[in-house]
XYZ file of C-alpha atoms in Angstrom:
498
model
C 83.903 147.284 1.364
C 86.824 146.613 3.844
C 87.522 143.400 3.159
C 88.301 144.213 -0.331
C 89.831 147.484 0.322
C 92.184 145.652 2.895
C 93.081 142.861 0.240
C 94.053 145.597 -2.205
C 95.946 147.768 0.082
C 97.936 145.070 2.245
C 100.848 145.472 0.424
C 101.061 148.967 0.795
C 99.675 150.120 3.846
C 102.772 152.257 4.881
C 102.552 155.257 2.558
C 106.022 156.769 3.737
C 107.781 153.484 2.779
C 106.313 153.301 -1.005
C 109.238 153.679 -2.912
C 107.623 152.806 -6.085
C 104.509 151.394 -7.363
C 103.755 148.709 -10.241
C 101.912 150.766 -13.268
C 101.914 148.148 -15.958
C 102.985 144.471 -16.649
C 104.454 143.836 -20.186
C 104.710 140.840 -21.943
C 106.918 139.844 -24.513
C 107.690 136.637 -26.704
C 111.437 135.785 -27.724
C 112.586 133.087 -30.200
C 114.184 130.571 -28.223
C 115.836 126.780 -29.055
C 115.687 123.864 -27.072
C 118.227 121.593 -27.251
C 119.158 118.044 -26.049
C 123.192 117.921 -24.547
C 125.485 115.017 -24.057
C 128.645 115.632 -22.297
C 131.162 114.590 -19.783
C 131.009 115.659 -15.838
C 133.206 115.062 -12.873
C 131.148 113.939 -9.805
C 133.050 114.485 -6.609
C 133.594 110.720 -4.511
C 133.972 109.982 -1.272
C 136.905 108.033 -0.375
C 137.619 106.601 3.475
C 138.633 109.214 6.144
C 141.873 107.278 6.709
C 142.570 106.676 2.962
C 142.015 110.625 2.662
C 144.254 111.313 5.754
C 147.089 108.950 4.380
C 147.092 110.740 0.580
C 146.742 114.085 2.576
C 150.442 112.761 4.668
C 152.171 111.385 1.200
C 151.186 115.392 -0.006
C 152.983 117.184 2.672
C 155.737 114.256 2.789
C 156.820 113.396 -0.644
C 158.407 109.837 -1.300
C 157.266 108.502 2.234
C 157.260 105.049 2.866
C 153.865 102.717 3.056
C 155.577 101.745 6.748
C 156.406 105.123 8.004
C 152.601 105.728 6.977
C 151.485 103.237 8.701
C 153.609 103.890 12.068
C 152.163 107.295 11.686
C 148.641 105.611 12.571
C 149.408 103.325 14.586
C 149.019 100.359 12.140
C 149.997 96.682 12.009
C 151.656 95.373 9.131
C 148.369 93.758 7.788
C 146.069 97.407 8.410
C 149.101 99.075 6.861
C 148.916 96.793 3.808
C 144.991 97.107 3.515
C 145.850 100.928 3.807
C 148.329 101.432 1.115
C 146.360 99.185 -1.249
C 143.113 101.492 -1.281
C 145.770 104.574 -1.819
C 146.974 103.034 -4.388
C 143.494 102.309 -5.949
C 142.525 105.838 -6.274
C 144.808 106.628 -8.405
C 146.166 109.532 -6.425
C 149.318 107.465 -5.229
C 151.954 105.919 -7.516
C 154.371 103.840 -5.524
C 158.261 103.384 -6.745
C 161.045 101.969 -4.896
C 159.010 101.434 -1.937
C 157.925 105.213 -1.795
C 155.068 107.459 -2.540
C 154.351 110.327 -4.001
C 151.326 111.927 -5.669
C 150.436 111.149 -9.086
C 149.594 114.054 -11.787
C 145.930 113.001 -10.734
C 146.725 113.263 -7.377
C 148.027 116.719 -7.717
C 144.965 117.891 -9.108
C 142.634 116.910 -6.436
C 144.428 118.556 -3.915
C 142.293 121.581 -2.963
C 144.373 124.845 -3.282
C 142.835 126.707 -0.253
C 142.464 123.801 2.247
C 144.495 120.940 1.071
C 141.387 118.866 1.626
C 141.857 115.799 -0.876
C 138.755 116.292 -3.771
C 137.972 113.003 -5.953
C 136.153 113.157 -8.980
C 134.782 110.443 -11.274
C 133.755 110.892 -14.656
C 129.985 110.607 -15.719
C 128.133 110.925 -18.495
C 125.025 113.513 -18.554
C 122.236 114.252 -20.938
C 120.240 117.328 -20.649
C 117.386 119.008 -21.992
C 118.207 122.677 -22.028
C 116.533 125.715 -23.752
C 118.189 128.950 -24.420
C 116.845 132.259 -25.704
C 118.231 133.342 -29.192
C 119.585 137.135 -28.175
C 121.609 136.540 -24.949
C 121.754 132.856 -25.274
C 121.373 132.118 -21.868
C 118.827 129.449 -20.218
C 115.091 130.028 -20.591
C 112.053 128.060 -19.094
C 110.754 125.290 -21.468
C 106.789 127.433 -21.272
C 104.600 128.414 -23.915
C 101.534 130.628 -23.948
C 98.540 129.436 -25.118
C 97.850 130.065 -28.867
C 94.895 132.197 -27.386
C 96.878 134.576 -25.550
C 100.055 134.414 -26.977
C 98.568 136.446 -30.018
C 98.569 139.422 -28.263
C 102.198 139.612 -27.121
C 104.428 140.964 -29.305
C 107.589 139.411 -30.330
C 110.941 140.911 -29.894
C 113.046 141.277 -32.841
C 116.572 139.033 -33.001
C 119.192 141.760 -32.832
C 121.913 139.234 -34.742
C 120.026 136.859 -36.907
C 123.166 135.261 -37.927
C 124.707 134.369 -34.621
C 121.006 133.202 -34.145
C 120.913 130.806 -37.266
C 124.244 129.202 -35.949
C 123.041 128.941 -32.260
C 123.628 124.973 -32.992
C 127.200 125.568 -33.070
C 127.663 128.223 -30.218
C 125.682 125.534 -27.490
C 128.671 123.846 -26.229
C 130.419 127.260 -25.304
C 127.058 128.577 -23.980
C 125.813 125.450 -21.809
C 129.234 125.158 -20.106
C 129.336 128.840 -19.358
C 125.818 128.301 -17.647
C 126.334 124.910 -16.401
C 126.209 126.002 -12.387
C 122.601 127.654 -13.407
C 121.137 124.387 -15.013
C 123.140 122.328 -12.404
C 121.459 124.541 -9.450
C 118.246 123.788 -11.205
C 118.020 120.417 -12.097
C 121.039 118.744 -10.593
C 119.260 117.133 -7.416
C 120.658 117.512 -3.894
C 124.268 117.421 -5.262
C 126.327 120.387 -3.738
C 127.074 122.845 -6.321
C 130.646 121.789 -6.496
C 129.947 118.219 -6.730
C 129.123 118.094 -10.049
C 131.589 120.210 -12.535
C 131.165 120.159 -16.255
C 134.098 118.143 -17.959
C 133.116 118.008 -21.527
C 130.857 118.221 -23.893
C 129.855 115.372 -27.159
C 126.533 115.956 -28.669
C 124.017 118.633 -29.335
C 120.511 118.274 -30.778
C 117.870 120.682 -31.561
C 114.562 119.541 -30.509
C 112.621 122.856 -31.605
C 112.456 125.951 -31.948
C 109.479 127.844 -29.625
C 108.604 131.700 -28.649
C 109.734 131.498 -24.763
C 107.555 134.364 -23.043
C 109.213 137.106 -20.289
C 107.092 139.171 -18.157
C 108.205 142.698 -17.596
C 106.549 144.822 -14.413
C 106.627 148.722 -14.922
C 107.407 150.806 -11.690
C 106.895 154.577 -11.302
C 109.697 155.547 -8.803
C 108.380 158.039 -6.336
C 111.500 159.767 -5.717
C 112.328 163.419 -6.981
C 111.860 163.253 -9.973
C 109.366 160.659 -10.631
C 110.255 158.208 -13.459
C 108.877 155.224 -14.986
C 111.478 152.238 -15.967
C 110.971 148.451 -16.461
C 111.775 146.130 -12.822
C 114.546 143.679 -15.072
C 115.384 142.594 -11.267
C 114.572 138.800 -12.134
C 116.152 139.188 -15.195
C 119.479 140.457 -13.655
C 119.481 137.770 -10.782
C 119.646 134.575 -12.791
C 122.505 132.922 -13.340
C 125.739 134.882 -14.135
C 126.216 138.332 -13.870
C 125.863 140.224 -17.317
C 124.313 136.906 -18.680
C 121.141 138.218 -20.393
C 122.493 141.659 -20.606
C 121.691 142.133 -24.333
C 118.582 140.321 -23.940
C 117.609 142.759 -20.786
C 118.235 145.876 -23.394
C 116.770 144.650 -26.211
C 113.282 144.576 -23.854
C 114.525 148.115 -22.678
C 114.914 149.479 -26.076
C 111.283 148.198 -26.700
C 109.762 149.873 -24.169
C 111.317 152.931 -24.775
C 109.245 152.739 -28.034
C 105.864 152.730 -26.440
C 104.724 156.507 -26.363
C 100.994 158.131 -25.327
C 98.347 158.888 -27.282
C 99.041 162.654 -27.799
C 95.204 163.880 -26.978
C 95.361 163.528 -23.518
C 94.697 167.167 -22.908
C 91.646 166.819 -25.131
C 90.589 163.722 -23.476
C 90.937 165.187 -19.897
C 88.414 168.135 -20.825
C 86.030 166.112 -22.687
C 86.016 163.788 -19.508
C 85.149 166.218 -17.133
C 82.040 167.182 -19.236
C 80.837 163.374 -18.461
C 81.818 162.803 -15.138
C 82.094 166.605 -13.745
C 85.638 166.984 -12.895
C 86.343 163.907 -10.067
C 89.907 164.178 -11.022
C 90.177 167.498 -10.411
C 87.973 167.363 -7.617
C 90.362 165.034 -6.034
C 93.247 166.571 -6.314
C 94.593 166.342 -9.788
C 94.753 169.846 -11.101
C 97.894 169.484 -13.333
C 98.222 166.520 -15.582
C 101.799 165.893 -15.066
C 100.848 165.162 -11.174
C 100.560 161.320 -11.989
C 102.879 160.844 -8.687
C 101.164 163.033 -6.416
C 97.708 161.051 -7.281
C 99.940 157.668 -6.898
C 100.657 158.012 -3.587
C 96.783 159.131 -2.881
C 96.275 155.516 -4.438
C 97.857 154.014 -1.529
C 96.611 153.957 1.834
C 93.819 155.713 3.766
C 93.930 158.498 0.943
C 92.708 156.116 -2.158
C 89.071 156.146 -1.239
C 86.974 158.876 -3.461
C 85.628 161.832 -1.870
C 81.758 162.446 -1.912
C 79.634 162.874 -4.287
C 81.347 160.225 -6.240
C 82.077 157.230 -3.594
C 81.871 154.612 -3.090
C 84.792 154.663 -5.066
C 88.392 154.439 -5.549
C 91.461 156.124 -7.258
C 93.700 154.629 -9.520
C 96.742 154.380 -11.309
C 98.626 151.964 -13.570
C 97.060 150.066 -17.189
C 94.271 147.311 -16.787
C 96.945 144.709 -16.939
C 98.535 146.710 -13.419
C 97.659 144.641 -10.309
C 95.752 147.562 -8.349
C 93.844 148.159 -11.398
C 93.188 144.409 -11.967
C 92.116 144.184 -7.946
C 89.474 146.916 -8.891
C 88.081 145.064 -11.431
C 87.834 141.744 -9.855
C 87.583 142.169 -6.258
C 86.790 145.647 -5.685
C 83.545 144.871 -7.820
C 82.310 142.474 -5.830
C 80.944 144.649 -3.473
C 78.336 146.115 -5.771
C 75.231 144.947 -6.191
C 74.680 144.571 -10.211
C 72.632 142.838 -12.553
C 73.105 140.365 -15.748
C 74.477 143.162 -18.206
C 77.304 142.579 -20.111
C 80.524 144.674 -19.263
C 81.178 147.270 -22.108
C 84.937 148.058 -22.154
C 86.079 151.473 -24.699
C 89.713 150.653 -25.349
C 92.170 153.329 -25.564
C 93.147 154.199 -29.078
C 97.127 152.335 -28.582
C 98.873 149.928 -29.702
C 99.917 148.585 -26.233
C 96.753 148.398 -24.811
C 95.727 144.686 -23.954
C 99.431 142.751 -25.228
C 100.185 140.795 -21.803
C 99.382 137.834 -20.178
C 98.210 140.222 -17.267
C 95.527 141.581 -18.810
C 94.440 138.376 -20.699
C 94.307 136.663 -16.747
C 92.011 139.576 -16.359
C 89.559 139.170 -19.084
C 89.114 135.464 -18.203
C 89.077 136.468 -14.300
C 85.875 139.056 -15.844
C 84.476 136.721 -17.372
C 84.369 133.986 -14.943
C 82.486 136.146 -12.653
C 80.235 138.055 -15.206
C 77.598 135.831 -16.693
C 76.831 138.627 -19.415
C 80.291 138.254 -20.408
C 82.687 141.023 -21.970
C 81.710 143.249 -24.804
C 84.167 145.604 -26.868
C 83.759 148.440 -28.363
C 85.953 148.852 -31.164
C 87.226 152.239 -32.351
C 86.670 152.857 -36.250
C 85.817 149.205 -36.662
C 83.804 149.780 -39.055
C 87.009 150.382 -41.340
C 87.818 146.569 -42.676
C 91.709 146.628 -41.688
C 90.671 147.949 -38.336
C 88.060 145.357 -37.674
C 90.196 142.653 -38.900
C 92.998 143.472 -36.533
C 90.395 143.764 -33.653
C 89.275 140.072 -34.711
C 92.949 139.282 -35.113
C 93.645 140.247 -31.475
C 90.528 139.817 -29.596
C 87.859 137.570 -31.864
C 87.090 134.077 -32.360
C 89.944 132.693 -34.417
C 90.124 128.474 -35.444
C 90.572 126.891 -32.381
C 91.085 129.802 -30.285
C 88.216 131.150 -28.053
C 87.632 135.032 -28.423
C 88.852 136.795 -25.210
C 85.730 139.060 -25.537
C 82.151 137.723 -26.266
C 81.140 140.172 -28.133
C 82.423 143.339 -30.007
C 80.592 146.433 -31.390
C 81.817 148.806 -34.095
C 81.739 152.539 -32.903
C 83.406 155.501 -35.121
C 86.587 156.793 -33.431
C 86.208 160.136 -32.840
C 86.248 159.582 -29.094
C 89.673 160.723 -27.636
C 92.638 158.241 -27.962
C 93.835 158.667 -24.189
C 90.790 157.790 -22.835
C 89.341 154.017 -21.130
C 86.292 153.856 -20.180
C 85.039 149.988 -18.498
C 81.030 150.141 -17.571
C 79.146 147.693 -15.836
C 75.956 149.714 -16.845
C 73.719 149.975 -13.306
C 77.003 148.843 -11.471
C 80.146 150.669 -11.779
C 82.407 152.537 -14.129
C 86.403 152.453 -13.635
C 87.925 155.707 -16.078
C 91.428 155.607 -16.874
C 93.074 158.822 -18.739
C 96.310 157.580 -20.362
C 99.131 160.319 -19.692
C 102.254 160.448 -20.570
C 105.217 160.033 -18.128
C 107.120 163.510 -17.546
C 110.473 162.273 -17.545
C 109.838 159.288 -19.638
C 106.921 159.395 -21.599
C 105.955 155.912 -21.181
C 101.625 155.853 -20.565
C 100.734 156.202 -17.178
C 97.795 156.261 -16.893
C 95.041 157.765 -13.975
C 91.630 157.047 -13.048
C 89.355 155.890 -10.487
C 86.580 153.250 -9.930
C 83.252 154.172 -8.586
C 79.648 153.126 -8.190
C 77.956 156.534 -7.729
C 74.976 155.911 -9.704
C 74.739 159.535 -11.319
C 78.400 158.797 -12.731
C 77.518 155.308 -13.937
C 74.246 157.266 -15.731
C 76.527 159.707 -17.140
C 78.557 157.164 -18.586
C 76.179 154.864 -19.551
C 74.735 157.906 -22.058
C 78.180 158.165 -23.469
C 78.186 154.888 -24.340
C 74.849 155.212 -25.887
C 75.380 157.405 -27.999
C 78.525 155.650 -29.065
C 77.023 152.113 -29.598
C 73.652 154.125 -31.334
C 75.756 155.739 -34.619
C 74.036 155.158 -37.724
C 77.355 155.374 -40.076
C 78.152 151.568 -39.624
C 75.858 149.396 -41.185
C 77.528 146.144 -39.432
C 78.151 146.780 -36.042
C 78.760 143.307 -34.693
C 82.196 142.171 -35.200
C 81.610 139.018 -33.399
C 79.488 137.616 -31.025
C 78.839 134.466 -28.797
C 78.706 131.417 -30.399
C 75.131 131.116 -29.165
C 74.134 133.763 -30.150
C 73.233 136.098 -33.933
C 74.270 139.282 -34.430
C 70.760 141.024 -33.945
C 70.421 139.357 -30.133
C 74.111 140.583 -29.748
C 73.601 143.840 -30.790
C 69.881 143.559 -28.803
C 71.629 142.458 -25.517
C 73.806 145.867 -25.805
C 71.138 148.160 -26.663
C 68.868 146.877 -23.811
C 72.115 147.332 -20.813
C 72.603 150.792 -22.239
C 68.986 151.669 -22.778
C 69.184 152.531 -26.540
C 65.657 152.271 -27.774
C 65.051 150.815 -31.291
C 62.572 151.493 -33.764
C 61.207 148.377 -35.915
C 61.870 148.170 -39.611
């Protein structure tokens, strides 16, 4: 397992340099406008070195003649005339009386720190610019698929009616961010050879939910906190520009809290798997960064009996955890069974991108595909919000083959993943001590007698007799009775005939 262990670890191989660690990646969707813009810039022009020399001389000489300019270079009478014709065609230079001085142009282009001559033209410009509706600064013209982008929530407009008259406010708004979309799209140009003069004409072309991808870091300093990484946010374009779009994502995070049975989870979890937490060093449950920095390094592996395995920390949609899955799995030798994933009971569980690039990195790599197990589904408003999410809806493939209906009395903080004869990963959602935002701990592991243990628990989960209609949904290939056949057989639930 080295190869995969070194894969997972390489960024992090230095334990007394991890400063922080990723725990989560959130995803969010904001209403955004794209817009088309006509307007006016100045292009900077080059004009000929001795052209640029001469206006520079007429500057620091005022009402010099054309000759004493050209005696100054070392001109004939014909060079001097060619000279003071293309100074005169820049309109930099007005002439009178046989002398020159700078025109109001000319005084303008004259560069205030190096008295370098600067020549601009005028030039039209259209351009295709989308902003997002809270901070009204630029935003990528992306879109998540229909597929995914169900699962991300959407951030509330703080100021719905500066949004409704965004129309109006675009001028303002695309000149203050003019460098940023002239960085971006304005080809090799310096940055100050394009400046924004004006602008004429505005058109929405529509109206989209732009996503943003948030990473969560626990900070390993005294005293360990969890906050959202708005680094990328902060860096683009001016500074302060998406400031009130940066804390309406904080004040939504701040909002995501723990399942509150984590204490009840931990103790029913050490009756299945026989204490590994514990057993590996996680005696108090507010020790989440203790156990993170075991996660890193030569410390991550799991101690015997329960290796080949792995600690953990961060959601499913974290990168570590996401390695486990996907490459740390490869390493064990497993069969066709389906993977049976027990989600914890939370409203954030599954709403990025991250973890929907996981479920179709799963299932890529898993013929028997992805099964759910769906907490209280068989309540209707449950099971239509697990469809909702997760199911087969009009054109939109369901992001797990199949899902089950199990009663909910299992504890909220707890995820449980099983490759039954493979693997199980365990993840106990805890809060954050300074926080509270989930942070969850676990560990992947292949022992076989914790994979049995597990794969009980499931049966007896999957087996309950109080719902009648168990399968939610299923492959499109297959009915609900070989569904509900292909789970009983990977979990060894043994059915009596009608």
């Amino acid at each position: 397992m080295n190869k995969a262990k070194n894969k997972m670890v390489e960024q992090a191989t230095d334990k007394s340099d991890l400063d922080s660690v990723e725990i989560d990646e959130l995803s969010f969707l904001v209403r955004a406008q794209k817009f088309r813009i006509s307007g006016t810039a100045m292009r900077r022009t080059s004009i000929p070195l001795a052209t640029e020399y001469a206006i520079r001389l007429i500057h620091l000489v005022p009402e010099i003649t054309a000759e004493q300019v050209g005696a100054y270079f070392g001109f004939e009478h014909a060079e001097t005339s060619l000279l003071l014709q293309d100074i005169l065609d820049t309109g930099l230079v007005t002439e009178a009386q046989g002398r020159l001085t700078l025109s109001a142009r000319g005084y303008e282009a004259v560069s205030p720190i190096s008295d370098d001559i600067e020549l601009f033209s005028a030039e039209d410009f259209t351009a295709s610019q989308a902003f997002d509706l809270i901070a009204l600064a630029p935003v990528d013209d992306t879109t998540i698929q229909p597929g995914i982008a169900r699962l991300i929530p959407e951030i509330a407009v703080p100021d719905r009616v500066a949004a409704a008259k965004a129309a109006s406010r675009i001028p303002e708004a695309f000149e203050m961010h003019f460098l940023e979309w002239r960085q971006r799209y304005g080809g090799k140009l310096k940055t100050d050879d394009f400046r924004f003069q004006s602008t004429q004409d505005v058109q929405l072309i529509k109206t989209f939910p732009a996503p943003f991808h948030v990473p969560m870091r626990l900070h390993l300093q005294e005293p360990a906190v969890v906050e959202p990484d708005f680094g990328n946010l902060r860096q683009r374009g001016r500074a302060g520009s998406r400031t009130s779009l940066i804390e309406a994502l904080s004040d939504y995070t701040k909002k995501i809290t723990c399942p509150g049975d984590y204490e009840l989870a931990f103790h029913q979890l050490e009756t299945i798997d026989g204490g590994v937490l514990t057993r590996n060093g996680l005696r108090e449950l507010t020790q989440q960064a203790a156990w993170a920095r075991k996660c890193f390094g030569d410390d991550r592996d799991l101690g015997h009996p329960f290796n080949p395995g792995l600690r953990l920390i961060g959601s499913s949609a974290s990168s570590a955890v996401k390695d486990a899955l996907t490459v740390w799995t490869k390493q064990i030798e497993t069969d066709t069974s389906p993977i049976l994933w027990l989600p914890p009971h939370a409203d954030y569980w599954g709403r990025s991108l991250s973890f929907a690039t996981l479920l179709r990195d799963l299932s890529a790599q898993e013929s028997g595909g992805l099964t759910l197990l769906a907490r209280d589904g068989a309540d209707n408003r449950t099971a239509n919000n697990f469809r909702k999410l997760f199911g087969r809806r009009e054109r939109q493939e369901a992001l797990f083959d199949r899902c089950i209906a199990i009663r909910n009395d299992v504890p909220r903080a707890l995820e449980v993943v099983l490759k039954p004869k493979g693997w199980c990963l365990v993840l106990l959602h805890l809060p954050d001590p300074k926080s509270g935002y989930p942070l969850p701990v676990g560990y992947i592991s292949a022992d076989h007698v914790l994979v049995e243990a597990f794969g009980d628990y499931f049966a007896r989960l999957a087996s309950s007799e109080s719902v009648l209609e168990p399968i939610l949904w299923h492959r499109e290939s297959e009915t609900a009775a070989v569904a509900l056949g292909v789970i009983d057989e990977a979990l060894g639930i043994q059915t009596t005939p009608d």
